[in-house]
mmCIF file with all atom_site columns, N, CA and C in Angstrom:
data_model
loop_
_atom_site.group_PDB
_atom_site.id
_atom_site.type_symbol
_atom_site.label_atom_id
_atom_site.label_alt_id
_atom_site.label_comp_id
_atom_site.label_asym_id
_atom_site.label_entity_id
_atom_site.label_seq_id
_atom_site.pdbx_PDB_ins_code
_atom_site.Cartn_x
_atom_site.Cartn_y
_atom_site.Cartn_z
_atom_site.occupancy
_atom_site.B_iso_or_equiv
_atom_site.pdbx_formal_charge
_atom_site.auth_seq_id
_atom_site.auth_comp_id
_atom_site.auth_asym_id
_atom_site.auth_atom_id
_atom_site.pdbx_PDB_model_num
ATOM 1   N N  . ALA A 1 1  ? -5.025  16.027 -5.924  1.00 0.00 ? 151 ALA A N  1
ATOM 2   C CA . ALA A 1 1  ? -4.524  17.527 -5.284  1.00 0.00 ? 151 ALA A CA 1
ATOM 3   C C  . ALA A 1 1  ? -5.860  18.285 -4.809  1.00 0.00 ? 151 ALA A C  1
ATOM 4   N N  . GLY A 1 2  ? -5.610  19.100 -3.896  1.00 0.00 ? 152 GLY A N  1
ATOM 5   C CA . GLY A 1 2  ? -6.654  20.092 -3.475  1.00 0.00 ? 152 GLY A CA 1
ATOM 6   C C  . GLY A 1 2  ? -6.264  21.012 -2.238  1.00 0.00 ? 152 GLY A C  1
ATOM 7   N N  . PRO A 1 3  ? -7.237  21.888 -2.043  1.00 0.00 ? 153 PRO A N  1
ATOM 8   C CA . PRO A 1 3  ? -6.984  22.845 -1.089  1.00 0.00 ? 153 PRO A CA 1
ATOM 9   C C  . PRO A 1 3  ? -6.435  22.641 0.253   1.00 0.00 ? 153 PRO A C  1
ATOM 10  N N  . GLY A 1 4  ? -6.628  21.325 0.664   1.00 0.00 ? 154 GLY A N  1
ATOM 11  C CA . GLY A 1 4  ? -6.298  20.674 1.929   1.00 0.00 ? 154 GLY A CA 1
ATOM 12  C C  . GLY A 1 4  ? -6.443  19.227 1.957   1.00 0.00 ? 154 GLY A C  1
ATOM 13  N N  . PRO A 1 5  ? -5.691  18.587 2.913   1.00 0.00 ? 155 PRO A N  1
ATOM 14  C CA . PRO A 1 5  ? -5.588  17.127 2.863   1.00 0.00 ? 155 PRO A CA 1
ATOM 15  C C  . PRO A 1 5  ? -6.840  16.508 2.805   1.00 0.00 ? 155 PRO A C  1
ATOM 16  N N  . GLU A 1 6  ? -8.046  16.953 3.370   1.00 0.00 ? 156 GLU A N  1
ATOM 17  C CA . GLU A 1 6  ? -9.302  16.392 3.259   1.00 0.00 ? 156 GLU A CA 1
ATOM 18  C C  . GLU A 1 6  ? -10.051 16.589 1.856   1.00 0.00 ? 156 GLU A C  1
ATOM 19  N N  . GLY A 1 7  ? -9.628  17.330 0.894   1.00 0.00 ? 157 GLY A N  1
ATOM 20  C CA . GLY A 1 7  ? -10.391 17.662 -0.208  1.00 0.00 ? 157 GLY A CA 1
ATOM 21  C C  . GLY A 1 7  ? -9.687  17.417 -1.458  1.00 0.00 ? 157 GLY A C  1
ATOM 22  N N  . LEU A 1 8  ? -9.316  16.485 -1.529  1.00 0.00 ? 158 LEU A N  1
ATOM 23  C CA . LEU A 1 8  ? -8.289  16.053 -2.668  1.00 0.00 ? 158 LEU A CA 1
ATOM 24  C C  . LEU A 1 8  ? -9.006  15.427 -3.687  1.00 0.00 ? 158 LEU A C  1
ATOM 25  N N  . GLU A 1 9  ? -8.863  15.846 -5.129  1.00 0.00 ? 159 GLU A N  1
ATOM 26  C CA . GLU A 1 9  ? -9.311  15.158 -6.175  1.00 0.00 ? 159 GLU A CA 1
ATOM 27  C C  . GLU A 1 9  ? -8.265  14.695 -7.137  1.00 0.00 ? 159 GLU A C  1
ATOM 28  N N  . PRO A 1 10 ? -8.511  13.566 -7.811  1.00 0.00 ? 160 PRO A N  1
ATOM 29  C CA . PRO A 1 10 ? -7.531  13.084 -8.955  1.00 0.00 ? 160 PRO A CA 1
ATOM 30  C C  . PRO A 1 10 ? -7.241  14.162 -9.937  1.00 0.00 ? 160 PRO A C  1
ATOM 31  N N  . VAL A 1 11 ? -5.964  14.286 -10.217 1.00 0.00 ? 161 VAL A N  1
ATOM 32  C CA . VAL A 1 11 ? -5.475  15.150 -11.338 1.00 0.00 ? 161 VAL A CA 1
ATOM 33  C C  . VAL A 1 11 ? -4.748  14.202 -12.455 1.00 0.00 ? 161 VAL A C  1
ATOM 34  N N  . GLY A 1 12 ? -4.702  12.938 -12.406 1.00 0.00 ? 162 GLY A N  1
ATOM 35  C CA . GLY A 1 12 ? -4.237  12.138 -13.590 1.00 0.00 ? 162 GLY A CA 1
ATOM 36  C C  . GLY A 1 12 ? -3.933  10.780 -12.991 1.00 0.00 ? 162 GLY A C  1
ATOM 37  N N  . SER A 1 13 ? -3.464  9.889  -13.884 1.00 0.00 ? 163 SER A N  1
ATOM 38  C CA . SER A 1 13 ? -2.979  8.723  -13.559 1.00 0.00 ? 163 SER A CA 1
ATOM 39  C C  . SER A 1 13 ? -1.992  8.128  -14.785 1.00 0.00 ? 163 SER A C  1
ATOM 40  N N  . VAL A 1 14 ? -1.236  7.249  -14.061 1.00 0.00 ? 164 VAL A N  1
ATOM 41  C CA . VAL A 1 14 ? -0.079  6.802  -14.928 1.00 0.00 ? 164 VAL A CA 1
ATOM 42  C C  . VAL A 1 14 ? -0.196  5.131  -14.736 1.00 0.00 ? 164 VAL A C  1
ATOM 43  N N  . PRO A 1 15 ? 0.360   4.439  -15.850 1.00 0.00 ? 165 PRO A N  1
ATOM 44  C CA . PRO A 1 15 ? 0.338   2.935  -15.659 1.00 0.00 ? 165 PRO A CA 1
ATOM 45  C C  . PRO A 1 15 ? 1.482   2.656  -14.731 1.00 0.00 ? 165 PRO A C  1
ATOM 46  N N  . ARG A 1 16 ? 1.521   1.393  -14.066 1.00 0.00 ? 166 ARG A N  1
ATOM 47  C CA . ARG A 1 16 ? 2.632   1.126  -13.280 1.00 0.00 ? 166 ARG A CA 1
ATOM 48  C C  . ARG A 1 16 ? 3.828   0.642  -14.245 1.00 0.00 ? 166 ARG A C  1
ATOM 49  N N  . LYS A 1 17 ? 4.988   0.942  -13.773 1.00 0.00 ? 167 LYS A N  1
ATOM 50  C CA . LYS A 1 17 ? 6.176   0.564  -14.569 1.00 0.00 ? 167 LYS A CA 1
ATOM 51  C C  . LYS A 1 17 ? 7.312   0.167  -13.614 1.00 0.00 ? 167 LYS A C  1
ATOM 52  N N  . GLY A 1 18 ? 7.070   -1.217 -13.105 1.00 0.00 ? 168 GLY A N  1
ATOM 53  C CA . GLY A 1 18 ? 8.102   -1.643 -12.051 1.00 0.00 ? 168 GLY A CA 1
ATOM 54  C C  . GLY A 1 18 ? 7.606   -1.314 -10.724 1.00 0.00 ? 168 GLY A C  1
ATOM 55  N N  . LEU A 1 19 ? 8.778   -1.648 -9.762  1.00 0.00 ? 169 LEU A N  1
ATOM 56  C CA . LEU A 1 19 ? 8.375   -1.430 -8.310  1.00 0.00 ? 169 LEU A CA 1
ATOM 57  C C  . LEU A 1 19 ? 8.053   -0.147 -7.911  1.00 0.00 ? 169 LEU A C  1
ATOM 58  N N  . GLU A 1 20 ? 8.864   0.894  -8.585  1.00 0.00 ? 170 GLU A N  1
ATOM 59  C CA . GLU A 1 20 ? 8.501   2.194  -8.168  1.00 0.00 ? 170 GLU A CA 1
ATOM 60  C C  . GLU A 1 20 ? 8.251   3.084  -9.579  1.00 0.00 ? 170 GLU A C  1
ATOM 61  N N  . THR A 1 21 ? 7.170   3.645  -9.554  1.00 0.00 ? 171 THR A N  1
ATOM 62  C CA . THR A 1 21 ? 6.642   4.242  -10.866 1.00 0.00 ? 171 THR A CA 1
ATOM 63  C C  . THR A 1 21 ? 6.768   5.847  -10.519 1.00 0.00 ? 171 THR A C  1
ATOM 64  N N  . ALA A 1 22 ? 7.390   6.612  -11.614 1.00 0.00 ? 172 ALA A N  1
ATOM 65  C CA . ALA A 1 22 ? 7.319   8.047  -11.436 1.00 0.00 ? 172 ALA A CA 1
ATOM 66  C C  . ALA A 1 22 ? 6.080   8.465  -11.970 1.00 0.00 ? 172 ALA A C  1
ATOM 67  N N  . ILE A 1 23 ? 5.723   9.637  -11.318 1.00 0.00 ? 173 ILE A N  1
ATOM 68  C CA . ILE A 1 23 ? 4.377   10.621 -11.736 1.00 0.00 ? 173 ILE A CA 1
ATOM 69  C C  . ILE A 1 23 ? 4.694   11.954 -12.084 1.00 0.00 ? 173 ILE A C  1
ATOM 70  N N  . SER A 1 24 ? 4.100   12.532 -12.902 1.00 0.00 ? 174 SER A N  1
ATOM 71  C CA . SER A 1 24 ? 4.259   13.964 -12.936 1.00 0.00 ? 174 SER A CA 1
ATOM 72  C C  . SER A 1 24 ? 2.912   14.405 -13.494 1.00 0.00 ? 174 SER A C  1
ATOM 73  N N  . PHE A 1 25 ? 2.450   15.573 -12.924 1.00 0.00 ? 175 PHE A N  1
ATOM 74  C CA . PHE A 1 25 ? 1.331   16.185 -13.055 1.00 0.00 ? 175 PHE A CA 1
ATOM 75  C C  . PHE A 1 25 ? 1.511   17.810 -12.848 1.00 0.00 ? 175 PHE A C  1
ATOM 76  N N  . THR A 1 26 ? 0.516   18.670 -13.283 1.00 0.00 ? 176 THR A N  1
ATOM 77  C CA . THR A 1 26 ? 0.374   20.109 -13.137 1.00 0.00 ? 176 THR A CA 1
ATOM 78  C C  . THR A 1 26 ? -0.732  20.275 -12.341 1.00 0.00 ? 176 THR A C  1
ATOM 79  N N  . THR A 1 27 ? -0.674  21.260 -11.189 1.00 0.00 ? 177 THR A N  1
ATOM 80  C CA . THR A 1 27 ? -1.694  21.561 -10.452 1.00 0.00 ? 177 THR A CA 1
ATOM 81  C C  . THR A 1 27 ? -1.185  22.943 -9.730  1.00 0.00 ? 177 THR A C  1
ATOM 82  N N  . GLU A 1 28 ? -2.340  23.627 -9.629  1.00 0.00 ? 178 GLU A N  1
ATOM 83  C CA . GLU A 1 28 ? -1.979  24.929 -8.654  1.00 0.00 ? 178 GLU A CA 1
ATOM 84  C C  . GLU A 1 28 ? -2.553  24.751 -7.109  1.00 0.00 ? 178 GLU A C  1
ATOM 85  N N  . GLU A 1 29 ? -2.886  23.550 -6.930  1.00 0.00 ? 179 GLU A N  1
ATOM 86  C CA . GLU A 1 29 ? -3.619  23.157 -5.435  1.00 0.00 ? 179 GLU A CA 1
ATOM 87  C C  . GLU A 1 29 ? -2.261  23.002 -4.696  1.00 0.00 ? 179 GLU A C  1
ATOM 88  N N  . PRO A 1 30 ? -2.410  23.372 -3.453  1.00 0.00 ? 180 PRO A N  1
ATOM 89  C CA . PRO A 1 30 ? -1.360  23.186 -2.374  1.00 0.00 ? 180 PRO A CA 1
ATOM 90  C C  . PRO A 1 30 ? -1.023  22.008 -1.851  1.00 0.00 ? 180 PRO A C  1
ATOM 91  N N  . HIS A 1 31 ? -2.231  21.125 -1.884  1.00 0.00 ? 181 HIS A N  1
ATOM 92  C CA . HIS A 1 31 ? -1.806  19.628 -1.196  1.00 0.00 ? 181 HIS A CA 1
ATOM 93  C C  . HIS A 1 31 ? -1.930  18.536 -2.207  1.00 0.00 ? 181 HIS A C  1
ATOM 94  N N  . VAL A 1 32 ? -1.108  17.491 -2.261  1.00 0.00 ? 182 VAL A N  1
ATOM 95  C CA . VAL A 1 32 ? -1.029  16.503 -3.152  1.00 0.00 ? 182 VAL A CA 1
ATOM 96  C C  . VAL A 1 32 ? -0.871  14.968 -2.479  1.00 0.00 ? 182 VAL A C  1
ATOM 97  N N  . ALA A 1 33 ? -1.304  14.105 -2.868  1.00 0.00 ? 183 ALA A N  1
ATOM 98  C CA . ALA A 1 33 ? -1.109  12.664 -2.463  1.00 0.00 ? 183 ALA A CA 1
ATOM 99  C C  . ALA A 1 33 ? -1.181  11.695 -3.502  1.00 0.00 ? 183 ALA A C  1
ATOM 100 N N  . ALA A 1 34 ? -0.598  10.483 -3.482  1.00 0.00 ? 184 ALA A N  1
ATOM 101 C CA . ALA A 1 34 ? -0.625  9.562  -4.475  1.00 0.00 ? 184 ALA A CA 1
ATOM 102 C C  . ALA A 1 34 ? -1.568  8.140  -3.957  1.00 0.00 ? 184 ALA A C  1
ATOM 103 N N  . ARG A 1 35 ? -2.376  7.601  -4.712  1.00 0.00 ? 185 ARG A N  1
ATOM 104 C CA . ARG A 1 35 ? -2.962  6.548  -4.606  1.00 0.00 ? 185 ARG A CA 1
ATOM 105 C C  . ARG A 1 35 ? -2.734  5.368  -5.509  1.00 0.00 ? 185 ARG A C  1
ATOM 106 N N  . ALA A 1 36 ? -2.268  4.137  -4.995  1.00 0.00 ? 186 ALA A N  1
ATOM 107 C CA . ALA A 1 36 ? -1.901  2.929  -5.767  1.00 0.00 ? 186 ALA A CA 1
ATOM 108 C C  . ALA A 1 36 ? -3.202  2.181  -5.940  1.00 0.00 ? 186 ALA A C  1
ATOM 109 N N  . LYS A 1 37 ? -3.601  1.684  -7.185  1.00 0.00 ? 187 LYS A N  1
ATOM 110 C CA . LYS A 1 37 ? -4.669  0.767  -7.416  1.00 0.00 ? 187 LYS A CA 1
ATOM 111 C C  . LYS A 1 37 ? -4.204  -0.418 -8.282  1.00 0.00 ? 187 LYS A C  1
ATOM 112 N N  . ASP A 1 38 ? -4.899  -1.535 -8.117  1.00 0.00 ? 188 ASP A N  1
ATOM 113 C CA . ASP A 1 38 ? -4.538  -2.683 -8.811  1.00 0.00 ? 188 ASP A CA 1
ATOM 114 C C  . ASP A 1 38 ? -5.229  -2.489 -10.200 1.00 0.00 ? 188 ASP A C  1
ATOM 115 N N  . ARG A 1 39 ? -5.248  -3.719 -10.902 1.00 0.00 ? 189 ARG A N  1
ATOM 116 C CA . ARG A 1 39 ? -5.668  -3.724 -12.392 1.00 0.00 ? 189 ARG A CA 1
ATOM 117 C C  . ARG A 1 39 ? -7.219  -3.478 -12.335 1.00 0.00 ? 189 ARG A C  1
ATOM 118 N N  . SER A 1 40 ? -7.888  -3.890 -11.316 1.00 0.00 ? 190 SER A N  1
ATOM 119 C CA . SER A 1 40 ? -9.562  -3.842 -11.159 1.00 0.00 ? 190 SER A CA 1
ATOM 120 C C  . SER A 1 40 ? -9.795  -2.638 -10.695 1.00 0.00 ? 190 SER A C  1
ATOM 121 N N  . GLY A 1 41 ? -8.899  -1.648 -10.319 1.00 0.00 ? 191 GLY A N  1
ATOM 122 C CA . GLY A 1 41 ? -9.388  -0.332 -9.751  1.00 0.00 ? 191 GLY A CA 1
ATOM 123 C C  . GLY A 1 41 ? -9.278  -0.309 -8.241  1.00 0.00 ? 191 GLY A C  1
ATOM 124 N N  . ARG A 1 42 ? -9.111  -1.343 -7.531  1.00 0.00 ? 192 ARG A N  1
ATOM 125 C CA . ARG A 1 42 ? -9.081  -1.355 -6.103  1.00 0.00 ? 192 ARG A CA 1
ATOM 126 C C  . ARG A 1 42 ? -7.924  -0.740 -5.538  1.00 0.00 ? 192 ARG A C  1
ATOM 127 N N  . VAL A 1 43 ? -8.257  0.067  -4.524  1.00 0.00 ? 193 VAL A N  1
ATOM 128 C CA . VAL A 1 43 ? -7.213  1.034  -3.914  1.00 0.00 ? 193 VAL A CA 1
ATOM 129 C C  . VAL A 1 43 ? -6.215  -0.131 -2.961  1.00 0.00 ? 193 VAL A C  1
ATOM 130 N N  . LEU A 1 44 ? -5.033  -0.115 -3.419  1.00 0.00 ? 194 LEU A N  1
ATOM 131 C CA . LEU A 1 44 ? -3.868  -0.742 -2.524  1.00 0.00 ? 194 LEU A CA 1
ATOM 132 C C  . LEU A 1 44 ? -3.302  0.124  -1.492  1.00 0.00 ? 194 LEU A C  1
ATOM 133 N N  . GLY A 1 45 ? -3.368  1.219  -1.631  1.00 0.00 ? 195 GLY A N  1
ATOM 134 C CA . GLY A 1 45 ? -2.676  2.032  -0.635  1.00 0.00 ? 195 GLY A CA 1
ATOM 135 C C  . GLY A 1 45 ? -2.766  3.559  -1.002  1.00 0.00 ? 195 GLY A C  1
ATOM 136 N N  . THR A 1 46 ? -2.670  4.517  -0.071  1.00 0.00 ? 196 THR A N  1
ATOM 137 C CA . THR A 1 46 ? -2.674  5.912  -0.206  1.00 0.00 ? 196 THR A CA 1
ATOM 138 C C  . THR A 1 46 ? -1.573  6.702  0.447   1.00 0.00 ? 196 THR A C  1
ATOM 139 N N  . SER A 1 47 ? -0.885  7.612  -0.107  1.00 0.00 ? 197 SER A N  1
ATOM 140 C CA . SER A 1 47 ? 0.175   8.119  0.704   1.00 0.00 ? 197 SER A CA 1
ATOM 141 C C  . SER A 1 47 ? -0.448  9.494  1.380   1.00 0.00 ? 197 SER A C  1
ATOM 142 N N  . LYS A 1 48 ? 0.462   9.936  2.414   1.00 0.00 ? 198 LYS A N  1
ATOM 143 C CA . LYS A 1 48 ? -0.052  10.932 3.324   1.00 0.00 ? 198 LYS A CA 1
ATOM 144 C C  . LYS A 1 48 ? -0.070  12.162 2.429   1.00 0.00 ? 198 LYS A C  1
ATOM 145 N N  . ALA A 1 49 ? -1.141  13.035 2.588   1.00 0.00 ? 199 ALA A N  1
ATOM 146 C CA . ALA A 1 49 ? -1.046  14.437 1.767   1.00 0.00 ? 199 ALA A CA 1
ATOM 147 C C  . ALA A 1 49 ? -0.039  15.363 2.345   1.00 0.00 ? 199 ALA A C  1
ATOM 148 N N  . VAL A 1 50 ? 0.696   15.874 1.399   1.00 0.00 ? 200 VAL A N  1
ATOM 149 C CA . VAL A 1 50 ? 1.842   16.744 1.717   1.00 0.00 ? 200 VAL A CA 1
ATOM 150 C C  . VAL A 1 50 ? 1.436   18.015 1.024   1.00 0.00 ? 200 VAL A C  1
ATOM 151 N N  . LYS A 1 51 ? 1.898   19.146 1.617   1.00 0.00 ? 201 LYS A N  1
ATOM 152 C CA . LYS A 1 51 ? 1.796   20.520 0.952   1.00 0.00 ? 201 LYS A CA 1
ATOM 153 C C  . LYS A 1 51 ? 3.059   20.719 -0.085  1.00 0.00 ? 201 LYS A C  1
ATOM 154 N N  . ARG A 1 52 ? 2.623   21.083 -1.170  1.00 0.00 ? 202 ARG A N  1
ATOM 155 C CA . ARG A 1 52 ? 3.669   21.186 -2.134  1.00 0.00 ? 202 ARG A CA 1
ATOM 156 C C  . ARG A 1 52 ? 4.762   22.230 -1.878  1.00 0.00 ? 202 ARG A C  1
ATOM 157 N N  . GLY A 1 53 ? 5.917   22.041 -2.138  1.00 0.00 ? 203 GLY A N  1
ATOM 158 C CA . GLY A 1 53 ? 6.974   23.017 -1.841  1.00 0.00 ? 203 GLY A CA 1
ATOM 159 C C  . GLY A 1 53 ? 7.548   23.070 -0.441  1.00 0.00 ? 203 GLY A C  1
ATOM 160 N N  . SER A 1 54 ? 7.028   21.918 0.348   1.00 0.00 ? 204 SER A N  1
ATOM 161 C CA . SER A 1 54 ? 7.547   21.908 1.983   1.00 0.00 ? 204 SER A CA 1
ATOM 162 C C  . SER A 1 54 ? 8.349   20.767 2.012   1.00 0.00 ? 204 SER A C  1
#
């Protein structure tokens, strides 16, 4: 989450639960994105940053 798509910082993490894993977090920041990592912490993919509430 962050003030814009280029300035995002982690706000939490959840363990994988099946093919699609639901996440929940609290932030006042206007932009959010999700990042998937493997067991060793290697990034598998990152979603597009979106503005909350739009």
